[in-house]
Short mmCIF file of C-alpha atoms in Angstrom, two decimals:
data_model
loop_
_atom_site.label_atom_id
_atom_site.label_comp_id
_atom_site.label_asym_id
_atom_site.label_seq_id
_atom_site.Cartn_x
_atom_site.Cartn_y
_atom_site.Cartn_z
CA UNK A 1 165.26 180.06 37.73
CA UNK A 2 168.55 181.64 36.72
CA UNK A 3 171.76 180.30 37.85
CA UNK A 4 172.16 182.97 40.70
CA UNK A 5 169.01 182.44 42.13
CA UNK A 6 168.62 179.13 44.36
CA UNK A 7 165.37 177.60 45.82
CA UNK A 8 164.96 179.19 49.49
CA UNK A 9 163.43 177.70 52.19
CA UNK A 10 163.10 178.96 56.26
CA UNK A 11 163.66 176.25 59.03
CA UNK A 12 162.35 176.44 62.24
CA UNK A 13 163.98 174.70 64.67
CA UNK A 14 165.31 174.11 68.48
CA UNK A 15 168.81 173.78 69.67
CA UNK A 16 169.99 170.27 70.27
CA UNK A 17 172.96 169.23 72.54
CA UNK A 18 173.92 165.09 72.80
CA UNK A 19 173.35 163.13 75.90
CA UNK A 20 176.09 160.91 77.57
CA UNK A 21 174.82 158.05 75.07
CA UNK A 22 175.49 160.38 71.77
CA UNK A 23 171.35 160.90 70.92
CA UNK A 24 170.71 164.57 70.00
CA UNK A 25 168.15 166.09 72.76
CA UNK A 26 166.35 169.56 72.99
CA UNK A 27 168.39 171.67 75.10
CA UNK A 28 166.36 172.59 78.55
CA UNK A 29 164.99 176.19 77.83
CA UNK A 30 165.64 176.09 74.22
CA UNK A 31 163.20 178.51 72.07
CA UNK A 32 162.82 177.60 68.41
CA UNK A 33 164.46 180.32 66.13
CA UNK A 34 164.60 180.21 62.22
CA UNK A 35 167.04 179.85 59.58
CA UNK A 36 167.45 179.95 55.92
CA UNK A 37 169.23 177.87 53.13
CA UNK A 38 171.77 179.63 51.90
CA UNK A 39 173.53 179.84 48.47
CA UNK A 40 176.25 177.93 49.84
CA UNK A 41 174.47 175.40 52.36
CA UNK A 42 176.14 172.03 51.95
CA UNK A 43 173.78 168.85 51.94
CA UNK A 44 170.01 168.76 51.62
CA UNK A 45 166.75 168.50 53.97
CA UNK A 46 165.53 164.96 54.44
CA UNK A 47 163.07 164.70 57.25
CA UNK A 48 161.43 166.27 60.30
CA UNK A 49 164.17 166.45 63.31
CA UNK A 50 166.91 166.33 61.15
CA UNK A 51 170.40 168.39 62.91
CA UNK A 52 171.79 170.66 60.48
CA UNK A 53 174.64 173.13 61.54
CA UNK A 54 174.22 177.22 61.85
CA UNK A 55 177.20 179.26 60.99
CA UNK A 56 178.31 179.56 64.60
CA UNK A 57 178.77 175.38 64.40
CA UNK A 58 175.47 174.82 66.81
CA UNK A 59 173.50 171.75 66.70
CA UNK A 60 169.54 172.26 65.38
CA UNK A 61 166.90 170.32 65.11
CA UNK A 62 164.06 170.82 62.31
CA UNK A 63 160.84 171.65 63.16
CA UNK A 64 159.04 173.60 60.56
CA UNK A 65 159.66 174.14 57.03
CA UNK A 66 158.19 176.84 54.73
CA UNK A 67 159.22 177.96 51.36
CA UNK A 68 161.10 181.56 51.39
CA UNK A 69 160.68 184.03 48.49
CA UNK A 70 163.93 184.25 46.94
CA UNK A 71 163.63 188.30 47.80
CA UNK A 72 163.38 187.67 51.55
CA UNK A 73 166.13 185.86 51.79
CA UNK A 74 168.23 188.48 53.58
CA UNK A 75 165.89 189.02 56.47
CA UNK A 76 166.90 185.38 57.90
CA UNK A 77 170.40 184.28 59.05
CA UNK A 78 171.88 181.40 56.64
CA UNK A 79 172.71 177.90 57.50
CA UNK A 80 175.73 175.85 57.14
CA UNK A 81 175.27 172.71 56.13
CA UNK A 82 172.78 169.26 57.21
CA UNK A 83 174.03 166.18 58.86
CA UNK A 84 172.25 162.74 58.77
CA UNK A 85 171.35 162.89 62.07
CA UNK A 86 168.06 162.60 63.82
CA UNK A 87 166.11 163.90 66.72
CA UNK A 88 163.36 161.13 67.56
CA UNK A 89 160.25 163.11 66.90
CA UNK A 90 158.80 162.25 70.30
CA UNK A 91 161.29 164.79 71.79
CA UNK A 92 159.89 167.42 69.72
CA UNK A 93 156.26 167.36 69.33
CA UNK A 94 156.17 170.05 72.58
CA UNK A 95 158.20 172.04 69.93
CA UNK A 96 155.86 171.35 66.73
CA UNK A 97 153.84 174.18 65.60
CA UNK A 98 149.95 173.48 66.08
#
């Protein structure tokens, strides 16, 4: 891989808003949408449910990952960077692709 190219990977997940208590929670009526990694994404993907940021600073929670050929990439809107928060994966299975 040359040093402009970067590994690309799509993200499906479902907006997330916190509750009075701080916990990250599917917003009511969300639909799941994708994202990409982008050249200059900050952090890296840990886990199912993890919040990363899109460009426009909302809150998402993973819930699908595929690999994106490095071509493709400009089909799919870039994310911003991950956080080391959680969603509890109970909240999401309604959300998991079957």
């Amino acid at each position: 891989m040359s040093k402009s190219k970067y590994e690309t990977y799509l993200y499906t997940g479902v907006l997330v808003e916190q509750d009075a208590s701080g916990r990250y929670m599917p917003k009511n009526g969300a639909k799941p949408n994708i994202w990409r990694t982008g050249k200059h994404t900050k952090g890296k993907y840990a886990n199912f449910g993890q919040v990363f940021l899109t460009e426009n600073n909302q809150t998402i929670a993973v819930i699908a990952v595929e690999k994106l050929p490095f071509n493709q990439r400009h089909n799919y809107t870039p994310m911003q960077r991950w956080t080391s928060e959680t969603v509890d994966s109970d909240l999401l299975l309604p959300y998991k692709k079957a």
